[in-house]
Each structure stands twice: as C-alpha cells, then as structure tokens.
XYZ file of C-alpha atoms in Angstrom:
552
model
C -89.977 67.932 -61.985
C -89.628 66.643 -65.559
C -85.981 65.305 -64.359
C -87.757 63.736 -61.497
C -90.440 62.090 -63.968
C -87.268 60.856 -66.212
C -85.351 59.445 -63.278
C -88.799 57.416 -62.365
C -89.393 56.184 -65.727
C -85.684 55.151 -66.175
C -85.921 53.264 -62.940
C -89.256 51.421 -64.019
C -87.667 50.438 -67.353
C -84.703 49.023 -65.516
C -86.826 47.068 -63.282
C -88.784 45.988 -66.017
C -85.557 45.085 -67.959
C -84.003 43.120 -64.983
C -87.276 41.332 -64.413
C -87.379 40.117 -68.122
C -83.741 39.178 -67.905
C -84.330 37.106 -64.489
C -87.381 35.893 -66.036
C -85.578 34.782 -69.189
C -82.153 34.248 -68.673
C -81.888 31.586 -66.161
C -82.131 28.659 -68.638
C -79.158 30.355 -70.409
C -76.993 30.738 -67.554
C -78.003 27.351 -65.951
C -77.154 25.872 -69.861
C -73.704 27.704 -69.462
C -72.902 26.850 -65.985
C -73.490 23.269 -66.381
C -71.383 23.127 -69.440
C -68.780 25.265 -68.246
C -68.518 24.171 -64.326
C -69.148 20.516 -65.258
C -66.258 20.350 -67.994
C -63.885 21.696 -65.469
C -64.776 19.312 -62.790
C -64.918 16.109 -65.331
C -61.705 17.448 -67.287
C -63.734 16.816 -70.628
C -66.609 18.212 -72.397
C -70.033 18.289 -70.635
C -72.929 18.931 -73.167
C -76.572 20.180 -72.390
C -79.388 19.695 -75.169
C -81.643 22.230 -73.471
C -82.861 23.549 -70.162
C -86.420 24.495 -69.001
C -86.475 26.966 -65.886
C -89.809 27.821 -64.232
C -89.617 30.518 -61.129
C -93.371 30.282 -60.337
C -93.225 26.580 -60.396
C -89.590 26.182 -58.892
C -88.886 23.843 -61.428
C -85.780 22.943 -63.559
C -85.540 20.172 -66.589
C -82.310 19.470 -68.292
C -82.623 17.514 -71.508
C -79.709 15.493 -73.070
C -77.068 16.070 -70.467
C -73.943 13.929 -71.972
C -70.513 13.614 -69.818
C -67.649 12.494 -71.857
C -65.166 9.869 -70.940
C -61.869 11.919 -69.887
C -59.743 8.788 -71.012
C -61.718 8.025 -74.098
C -63.025 11.711 -75.665
C -64.911 9.870 -78.304
C -67.053 8.189 -75.933
C -69.590 9.428 -73.194
C -69.337 8.038 -70.033
C -73.189 8.393 -69.394
C -75.789 10.237 -71.235
C -79.324 11.073 -69.550
C -82.220 12.160 -71.795
C -83.948 14.172 -69.052
C -83.445 15.388 -65.640
C -86.145 17.170 -63.716
C -86.446 18.562 -60.240
C -88.090 21.107 -58.071
C -85.988 23.229 -55.927
C -86.248 25.395 -52.631
C -85.873 29.077 -53.514
C -85.083 29.990 -49.890
C -82.360 27.491 -49.691
C -80.747 28.710 -52.589
C -80.536 32.226 -51.031
C -78.573 30.366 -48.478
C -76.156 28.774 -50.991
C -77.507 25.522 -50.298
C -79.303 23.429 -53.246
C -81.156 20.748 -51.500
C -83.648 18.787 -53.605
C -86.129 16.301 -52.367
C -86.631 14.555 -55.584
C -84.824 14.357 -58.715
C -86.197 12.367 -61.870
C -83.930 10.870 -64.369
C -85.397 9.356 -67.644
C -83.248 7.505 -69.963
C -79.752 6.701 -68.983
C -76.910 5.421 -71.851
C -73.570 4.325 -70.961
C -70.369 4.057 -73.106
C -72.028 5.734 -76.075
C -70.263 6.836 -78.861
C -69.930 10.623 -79.656
C -69.789 12.308 -83.286
C -67.195 14.761 -82.033
C -64.130 14.539 -79.613
C -65.264 15.619 -76.142
C -61.495 16.623 -75.376
C -61.035 20.137 -73.843
C -58.465 22.010 -75.656
C -55.399 22.416 -73.891
C -56.426 19.418 -71.467
C -54.541 16.258 -71.810
C -57.289 13.520 -71.258
C -56.386 11.397 -68.351
C -54.447 7.974 -69.499
C -56.172 4.915 -69.034
C -54.552 1.357 -69.110
C -55.781 -0.729 -72.146
C -57.934 -3.528 -71.389
C -56.398 -5.714 -74.110
C -52.578 -7.139 -73.979
C -50.016 -7.183 -76.141
C -48.629 -10.524 -76.376
C -44.928 -11.331 -76.022
C -42.417 -11.259 -79.007
C -41.718 -14.781 -79.897
C -39.298 -13.916 -82.487
C -35.605 -15.023 -82.025
C -33.924 -12.523 -79.995
C -29.989 -11.212 -80.000
C -28.255 -13.030 -77.648
C -24.887 -11.264 -78.292
C -24.860 -9.111 -75.183
C -25.584 -12.465 -72.947
C -22.899 -14.366 -74.743
C -20.136 -11.940 -73.807
C -21.523 -11.821 -70.625
C -21.477 -15.262 -69.771
C -17.730 -15.830 -71.783
C -16.533 -13.247 -68.962
C -17.960 -15.400 -66.331
C -16.744 -18.433 -67.860
C -12.975 -16.850 -67.929
C -13.219 -15.878 -64.287
C -14.037 -19.438 -63.653
C -11.109 -20.785 -65.733
C -8.820 -18.591 -64.131
C -10.097 -19.395 -60.788
C -9.841 -23.306 -61.488
C -6.225 -22.508 -62.823
C -5.250 -20.656 -59.378
C -6.420 -23.746 -57.798
C -4.097 -26.008 -59.637
C -1.290 -23.829 -58.980
C -2.104 -23.995 -55.179
C -2.581 -27.595 -55.000
C 0.445 -28.541 -57.353
C 2.904 -26.236 -54.711
C 0.921 -28.443 -51.545
C 1.306 -31.855 -53.111
C 4.970 -31.265 -54.007
C 5.610 -30.093 -50.394
C 3.655 -33.434 -49.638
C 5.764 -35.661 -51.914
C 9.158 -33.976 -50.378
C 7.939 -34.647 -46.752
C 7.834 -38.215 -47.356
C 10.209 -41.101 -46.209
C 12.665 -41.397 -49.484
C 15.641 -43.151 -50.847
C 17.669 -41.699 -47.898
C 15.463 -43.342 -45.585
C 15.555 -46.750 -47.648
C 19.592 -46.681 -47.480
C 19.447 -46.198 -43.827
C 17.118 -48.922 -43.117
C 18.957 -51.435 -45.556
C 22.267 -50.444 -43.830
C 20.515 -51.226 -40.241
C 19.199 -54.220 -41.792
C 22.736 -55.365 -43.341
C 24.348 -54.694 -39.879
C 21.490 -56.676 -37.854
C 22.172 -59.805 -40.212
C 25.740 -59.904 -38.964
C 25.310 -60.445 -35.353
C 23.227 -63.693 -33.733
C 20.177 -65.031 -34.207
C 18.498 -63.269 -31.428
C 19.980 -59.974 -31.850
C 19.092 -60.115 -35.721
C 15.255 -61.186 -34.773
C 15.123 -57.911 -32.165
C 16.682 -55.559 -34.809
C 14.676 -56.849 -37.490
C 11.356 -56.145 -35.581
C 12.607 -52.701 -34.844
C 13.148 -51.977 -38.412
C 10.120 -53.258 -39.597
C 8.203 -51.019 -37.245
C 9.804 -48.097 -38.633
C 9.335 -49.018 -42.197
C 5.695 -49.883 -41.667
C 5.235 -46.350 -39.899
C 6.633 -44.920 -43.062
C 4.439 -46.955 -45.312
C 1.224 -45.697 -43.252
C 2.742 -41.991 -44.007
C 3.013 -42.699 -47.597
C -0.407 -44.326 -48.007
C -1.899 -41.269 -45.819
C -0.790 -38.993 -48.352
C -1.512 -40.833 -51.563
C -5.111 -41.566 -50.321
C -5.597 -37.607 -49.844
C -3.940 -36.963 -53.047
C -6.291 -39.416 -55.047
C -9.234 -38.028 -53.457
C -8.186 -34.276 -54.174
C -7.146 -35.142 -57.412
C -10.738 -36.788 -58.115
C -12.150 -33.805 -56.948
C -10.347 -31.643 -59.401
C -11.307 -33.955 -62.402
C -15.001 -33.528 -61.150
C -14.411 -29.831 -61.100
C -12.899 -29.874 -64.537
C -15.854 -31.765 -66.067
C -18.215 -29.260 -64.656
C -16.060 -26.496 -65.893
C -16.478 -28.309 -69.109
C -20.200 -28.362 -68.965
C -20.635 -24.725 -67.850
C -22.533 -24.175 -71.089
C -25.052 -26.716 -70.287
C -25.488 -25.366 -66.921
C -26.082 -21.812 -68.104
C -28.383 -22.313 -71.080
C -31.447 -22.712 -69.196
C -31.185 -19.236 -67.384
C -30.007 -17.686 -70.923
C -33.173 -18.978 -72.315
C -35.102 -17.532 -69.578
C -33.639 -14.039 -69.718
C -33.929 -13.836 -73.328
C -37.759 -14.473 -72.969
C -37.856 -17.751 -74.593
C -38.675 -20.051 -71.671
C -42.187 -21.692 -71.219
C -42.406 -19.216 -67.942
C -42.819 -16.390 -70.161
C -46.171 -17.386 -71.339
C -47.347 -19.423 -68.263
C -49.842 -16.727 -67.155
C -50.727 -14.875 -70.166
C -54.419 -15.994 -69.663
C -54.577 -14.241 -65.923
C -52.563 -11.117 -67.415
C -55.075 -10.819 -70.367
C -57.841 -11.177 -68.029
C -56.190 -8.614 -65.426
C -56.561 -5.882 -68.084
C -60.339 -6.101 -68.248
C -60.591 -6.686 -64.210
C -58.771 -3.598 -63.865
C -60.720 -1.365 -66.098
C -64.348 -2.834 -64.431
C -62.508 -1.893 -61.267
C -61.556 1.614 -62.481
C -64.764 2.216 -63.821
C -66.302 1.219 -60.589
C -64.018 3.576 -58.335
C -65.291 6.169 -60.460
C -68.839 5.770 -60.041
C -68.385 4.941 -56.481
C -66.433 8.654 -56.380
C -69.513 9.930 -57.992
C -72.078 8.668 -55.292
C -69.659 10.100 -52.623
C -69.823 13.474 -54.353
C -66.128 13.737 -54.657
C -65.593 12.414 -50.864
C -64.198 8.985 -51.590
C -60.596 10.407 -50.172
C -59.534 12.921 -47.631
C -59.068 16.541 -48.639
C -55.796 17.603 -49.707
C -53.817 20.068 -47.491
C -54.246 22.795 -49.736
C -58.034 22.175 -49.731
C -58.109 21.939 -45.945
C -56.021 25.002 -45.681
C -58.467 27.400 -47.798
C -61.829 25.881 -47.140
C -63.880 26.823 -44.057
C -65.326 24.125 -41.740
C -68.730 22.772 -43.080
C -71.522 21.700 -40.615
C -73.922 20.313 -43.506
C -73.493 19.429 -47.003
C -74.170 22.374 -49.760
C -75.606 19.790 -52.170
C -78.219 17.273 -51.448
C -80.497 15.189 -53.320
C -82.518 13.202 -51.061
C -84.078 10.892 -53.639
C -82.899 10.419 -57.019
C -85.223 7.880 -59.128
C -84.154 6.396 -62.454
C -86.609 5.273 -65.121
C -87.017 4.745 -68.515
C -84.789 3.410 -71.544
C -81.206 1.883 -70.676
C -78.483 1.717 -73.026
C -74.857 0.072 -72.500
C -72.477 -1.291 -75.111
C -75.058 -1.208 -77.849
C -77.539 -3.280 -75.671
C -81.051 -1.707 -74.629
C -83.464 -2.309 -71.926
C -85.326 -0.450 -69.075
C -83.967 1.016 -65.534
C -85.515 1.190 -62.477
C -83.976 2.417 -59.107
C -83.382 4.857 -56.566
C -80.330 6.428 -54.773
C -80.933 8.410 -51.487
C -79.019 11.015 -49.775
C -76.524 11.801 -52.495
C -74.540 15.052 -51.383
C -71.250 16.504 -51.416
C -70.549 15.840 -48.102
C -72.061 12.407 -46.834
C -70.223 12.619 -43.225
C -72.019 15.753 -42.606
C -75.274 14.101 -43.380
C -77.222 11.881 -40.694
C -78.357 9.463 -43.411
C -76.554 6.895 -45.482
C -76.345 6.655 -49.174
C -78.611 3.903 -50.156
C -78.551 2.492 -53.620
C -81.125 -0.114 -55.479
C -80.830 -0.144 -59.286
C -82.233 -2.634 -61.531
C -81.965 -2.929 -65.447
C -83.466 -5.380 -67.570
C -83.301 -5.886 -71.345
C -83.304 -8.991 -73.874
C -79.452 -8.720 -74.680
C -78.646 -6.716 -71.790
C -79.884 -9.233 -69.403
C -80.606 -8.564 -65.936
C -78.318 -6.062 -64.249
C -78.845 -5.254 -60.400
C -76.633 -2.845 -58.265
C -77.735 -2.686 -54.549
C -75.554 -1.438 -51.376
C -75.154 1.470 -48.811
C -72.531 3.544 -48.424
C -72.540 4.795 -44.539
C -70.335 7.631 -43.766
C -72.633 8.966 -40.882
C -69.577 8.176 -38.300
C -66.607 9.780 -40.010
C -64.401 7.098 -37.961
C -66.703 4.286 -38.847
C -67.138 4.048 -42.681
C -69.249 1.082 -43.995
C -69.447 1.092 -47.872
C -70.845 -2.017 -49.375
C -71.899 -2.445 -52.992
C -72.890 -5.603 -54.905
C -73.239 -5.906 -58.591
C -74.694 -8.776 -60.417
C -75.284 -9.362 -64.169
C -77.228 -12.523 -65.151
C -77.253 -13.715 -69.144
C -75.932 -10.328 -70.513
C -75.240 -10.782 -74.155
C -71.907 -9.099 -75.058
C -70.463 -8.403 -78.827
C -66.915 -7.479 -79.974
C -65.740 -7.812 -76.491
C -62.032 -7.118 -76.499
C -59.464 -9.728 -74.544
C -56.382 -8.543 -76.499
C -55.743 -5.555 -78.545
C -52.276 -4.708 -80.091
C -50.924 -4.113 -83.458
C -49.374 -7.725 -83.234
C -52.566 -9.436 -82.109
C -56.389 -8.489 -81.801
C -58.484 -11.285 -79.924
C -62.075 -10.285 -79.280
C -65.217 -12.421 -78.265
C -67.397 -11.883 -81.032
C -70.288 -12.913 -79.075
C -70.655 -14.375 -75.439
C -73.081 -14.357 -72.626
C -71.591 -12.913 -69.271
C -72.367 -13.690 -65.644
C -71.072 -11.836 -63.200
C -71.235 -11.339 -59.332
C -69.043 -8.729 -57.932
C -68.984 -7.496 -54.272
C -66.891 -4.321 -52.944
C -66.317 -3.395 -49.254
C -64.450 -0.430 -48.060
C -63.700 0.635 -44.307
C -62.690 3.664 -42.420
C -58.988 3.684 -43.504
C -60.132 3.570 -47.234
C -59.212 -0.059 -47.518
C -60.898 -2.088 -50.110
C -61.834 -5.538 -50.143
C -63.064 -6.639 -53.445
C -64.063 -9.977 -54.977
C -65.218 -10.825 -58.510
C -66.479 -13.853 -60.087
C -67.277 -13.593 -64.068
C -68.408 -16.333 -66.657
C -68.358 -15.672 -70.080
C -70.296 -18.457 -72.017
C -71.729 -19.376 -75.583
C -68.395 -18.148 -77.182
C -67.616 -17.298 -80.575
C -63.949 -15.741 -80.886
C -62.086 -13.673 -83.858
C -58.712 -12.742 -84.136
C -57.134 -10.270 -86.599
C -53.241 -8.493 -86.574
C -49.983 -9.163 -87.933
C -49.515 -12.261 -86.078
C -52.893 -13.540 -86.784
C -51.341 -15.887 -89.598
C -48.584 -17.216 -87.363
C -48.895 -21.143 -87.004
C -49.238 -20.793 -83.257
C -52.416 -18.302 -83.783
C -54.285 -20.882 -85.716
C -53.746 -23.296 -82.720
C -54.612 -20.641 -80.384
C -57.961 -19.819 -82.444
C -58.980 -23.390 -82.696
C -58.248 -23.913 -78.881
C -60.356 -20.612 -77.993
C -63.268 -21.573 -80.628
C -63.652 -25.180 -78.600
C -63.756 -23.572 -75.412
C -67.426 -23.572 -74.021
C -66.613 -20.892 -71.153
C -64.086 -18.490 -70.146
C -64.112 -17.921 -66.292
C -62.640 -14.875 -64.654
C -62.059 -14.490 -61.093
C -60.558 -11.226 -59.199
C -59.800 -10.258 -55.931
C -58.475 -6.573 -55.003
C -57.141 -5.110 -51.379
C -55.447 -2.115 -50.410
C -56.252 1.388 -50.682
C -59.413 2.070 -52.704
C -57.647 4.470 -55.006
C -54.885 2.173 -55.869
C -55.572 -1.523 -54.705
C -53.602 -4.696 -55.449
C -55.253 -6.786 -57.983
C -55.128 -10.474 -58.322
C -56.732 -12.531 -61.194
C -57.140 -15.820 -62.166
C -58.567 -17.324 -65.327
C -58.906 -20.724 -67.168
C -57.053 -19.306 -70.231
C -53.630 -20.141 -69.234
C -53.450 -23.868 -69.844
C -54.903 -22.842 -73.176
C -52.613 -19.949 -74.326
C -49.478 -22.211 -72.780
C -50.600 -25.259 -74.950
C -50.841 -22.732 -78.238
C -47.486 -20.959 -77.444
C -45.418 -23.703 -76.028
C -44.657 -25.471 -79.798
C -43.008 -22.160 -80.919
C -41.518 -21.509 -77.742
C -39.663 -25.061 -77.726
C -38.846 -24.515 -81.455
C -37.115 -20.936 -80.668
C -35.640 -21.974 -77.853
C -33.911 -25.098 -79.628
C -32.683 -22.940 -82.151
C -31.485 -20.129 -79.760
C -29.791 -22.876 -77.716
C -27.957 -24.616 -80.553
C -26.537 -20.977 -81.376
C -25.871 -19.777 -78.138
C -24.301 -23.004 -77.087
C -21.814 -23.306 -80.274
C -20.391 -20.030 -79.514
C -20.308 -20.479 -75.766
C -18.553 -24.153 -76.354
C -15.895 -22.660 -78.688
C -14.970 -20.045 -76.378
C -14.823 -22.233 -73.670
C -12.612 -24.840 -75.496
C -10.134 -21.983 -76.064
C -9.724 -20.820 -72.549
C -10.022 -24.502 -70.988
C -7.277 -26.152 -73.178
C -4.288 -25.406 -71.182
C -5.740 -26.700 -68.149
C -6.379 -29.924 -69.464
C -2.570 -31.044 -69.894
C -2.209 -29.469 -66.618
C -4.145 -31.700 -64.793
C -2.944 -34.528 -66.580
C 0.293 -33.742 -65.459
C -0.771 -33.379 -61.862
C -1.626 -37.112 -61.567
C 1.987 -37.845 -61.485
C 2.213 -36.771 -57.830
C -0.079 -39.888 -56.803
C 2.192 -42.069 -58.903
C 5.452 -40.690 -57.090
C 3.801 -41.663 -53.990
C 2.774 -45.147 -55.373
C 6.267 -45.633 -56.614
C 7.669 -44.820 -53.319
C 5.343 -46.906 -51.253
C 6.212 -50.112 -53.878
C 9.932 -49.547 -52.558
C 9.382 -49.475 -49.110
C 6.896 -52.477 -49.236
C 9.496 -54.351 -51.000
C 12.104 -53.743 -48.539
C 9.571 -54.637 -45.766
C 9.178 -58.074 -47.611
C 13.398 -58.307 -47.738
C 13.539 -58.134 -43.968
C 13.010 -61.457 -42.521
C-alpha cells in the first residue's frame, strides 16, 4: 500500500514538473529554435532579444529579432522591434503553422552590428562590390608585345623576300623569251637581201619584215608593261612593309590598355555595380516572400520529400507598422503582405504586397505587387518599387584602394518594375536619378591630375542618371546599364590616356622601327636591282624600233 502511494505521489510530482516545464519552457525553446534553425537557414547569426509565450491566450511575441546579412557579417539585413501573433493549437498538432494575423512593429534595414554575425566555420557568401576599381593608368611593360610584333615583322619580311625571288625568276624567264639580237640579225639580213632586188620585190619584202618587227615590238611592250605594273606593286608592298610599325601601333596601344576605349564606358561599369547590388537585394526579398519557392526544388530535395498538398506554414495577413530605418534615415512604415507561405503554389490565393514608408530624409518609398503562383504553369509575379525624394549620404560610387568616389549627399528618385513568368524569366526595368549632388574623393590616386579634373567635373554635375534593364533567369539575369557618367569620366581620363599613349608609342615605335630597319635592309637593294628587268626590255624595245625605222 505504501508502495502504491509512493508511485502515485511520484507520478503526481512528475506531472506537476512536466506541466510547469510546458508552462515555463516554451519561450526558451522558441528563443533557441529561432536562433538555431534561423541561423542555419540564413547562413549567418539570427539573434532574438526575448520571447513571450502564452498557452492560455495562444499568443506569441518576439522582441528585437535581428537577421545578419550573410555577405556583410557586420551588418543586419533586417531587424524587427516586435513581432506578435496568435496561433491555432490544433493546427500545431497537425504539424501546420497557420497564422491569421502577424503584427510587425518597427523595422530597420542595413543596420550596423556591434559584433560579427558570421557563423563559426561558415564562410560568408561572396558579394560583388558595388564600387569599381578604376583602370591602372600607369605605363605598362610592352616588352612581350614588342617581341611578338618583331616575330610578325620577320615573317612578313621573309614572305616579301620569297615573293621577290619568285618574281625575279619569272621576270628573267619573260626577258629570255623576248625577241633578241638573233631576231635582229635575221631581220637585218632579210632587209639587206630585199634591198638588192627590184623596186617591187623590195617593197613587198619590206612590208613583211615590218609586220614581223611590229609583232615583236608589241610582245616586248606587253612584257615591259607587265613588268612595270608588278614592279610598282612591289614598291607599294615594300613601302607598306617599312610602315608596319605605324600600322600596328593602334592595336598595340589597345592591347596594353591605353586606348580611349578602355575608359569609354567607365560610367556604365560603375553604375552597373550599384544596379547589380540592388537587383541581388531585390531577389533576396523576392525569395523571402515566396518562402524559398522562387526556384524549382533540387533533385535531392524532390527525392526525399513527400508530396505536399498544402503549405506547412502560412501567414494570411502580415501587417507592418511603426518606425522604419534604412541607411541611417528614419521614418514610419505602414503596409500589408497577404498569404505568405512556404509553398505558394499550393495555396489558392496569390501573395499581395502593399508597403509604404515615409520620412523627412527617407522620402516616400512604396512597394506594391502581386506574386501569383496559384497555377504553377502560369506564374504571374509583378512588383513595383518607387522611391521619391530620398536623401542619401556617403553613397559609394567607386570603392577601391586606388580611388574611393562617393556621393557625400544626394537625393534619389527611382522607379523599378520587375516581372517574373512561369519559366523563371525576369523582365526588369529601373530608372533612377540622383540630384542635389555633393561628391567626395579619396584614395591613392586622388592626388593625380586627372583625379582633380574628375572631381571638378563631378562637382559641376547637377544630376546622375542610372537606367538598367535585366532579363533571363531570375536567379542569374543579364544586366545592361546606361548612365550619363560616361562622357564625364572619358573627358577626365582622356588627357592622361593620350599622354601615356604618346609616351608608350614613342618607346615602342622606336624599338620596332630599329628592328624592322635591320630586317628590311637587304630587301631595299634587291628590290632596286629588279628595276633592271624593265630596263632590259626597254633597251630591247629601242633596238627593234630603230630597226623598224630603217626599213623603208
């Protein structure tokens, strides 16, 4: 009997302990679960200030939730002051988390962290710099290209020499095939014999000899004309050969990175860094709205996952209110997002977004759109972001050790539209305008003469335009950017480019000319000697013309 009472007493005590644990431990368990599983999902630390949980009211509140930017561990991608919701206990037992309403109060984007949010042993995902390293405008080493050009010159010189040898043989054969002294002697004997006959015989034979001589003269003229034409072409080829260094200098300068084309599109390349960063950030939030369903599941996930017929997680209405911070600017936010789930294609209603933020420095920011995955084969996603009169400070345009270029202050107006279809193809269009500019410059190259010219030009600008288009797969689109910075950068750099190009051209041309002169020297005398073939034909022509005149 005592044993039974002892067992009963133990069971009662155990139940009390379990009930107390169930009553007291959920906040700690939730706190741990958010930080642990959230950090694993993000690839960086997720921090929670505190958690309030009530079984009786079925309520949950999370305070000071901060999610680290995995690519910038000293920055929080997003922070929430307070998240509150009520849950359905019965759904929890069915492994479903369905929330009718989630209230979010206070949001901060891109906030600085006091300590790194990188996870031990987890490498932060790489992020391309929004800045741009300007090209090295120092004098490069042209030795390799010079040796390469010398080899090209030598090959062309040898090719021309072979051509001279072939022409010389052919020309000699042509001269050898012309009527010569033997023909002249024969004609003179015929004419001498004809003169000893009567007048009519003399006339008849003279006419026949003249015809033969004229035919020979025409043959000599034809060969001489061909020799002259070919010799003239050889002289042209020789002059081109002597001017090889002039012809190749433009290509050499371009290959060494000192042509004006190198700096022609620096403005676009700088702006593309910022546009790409905005696009990557937008894709991250787009993926977040879709609960990770932005792309198709991998083969491994498909193999191990059981088919789902409904989402495991659903927020029917997410309401945003309260203070809003971004990049040191403050304001307030009001907005709603509906039907957020881990499987939008399994929920009968589309995700709708309508968020507005307003502040003196922040300006007016609105994000509206709809992500419709209710029919998997007819995805229709569209988001529109508008930013009006948003004040920026210390906004980086180019950031490298050699040169740091930033907008100390500026006002941004931006309009961006993104559409995604069934094949995950993106159609993105952005038009941005920075006005009321104040520019600052630093870095190793900031003391260069061209840097002063660049800064002065930037300070005289009243606005910077940035237009971008992207297409292709939403996860890896092709981006094209245009901006009005191109002419400004080209103007600032063109002087130093021309100066460096002239110095390099003088150095390279001097070396190439010396090498070419040495290679080509034997050809000049050889080409000069080949003029004798035409002279031989000309001398023979005079002899036959003289004979023709003597036959009367």
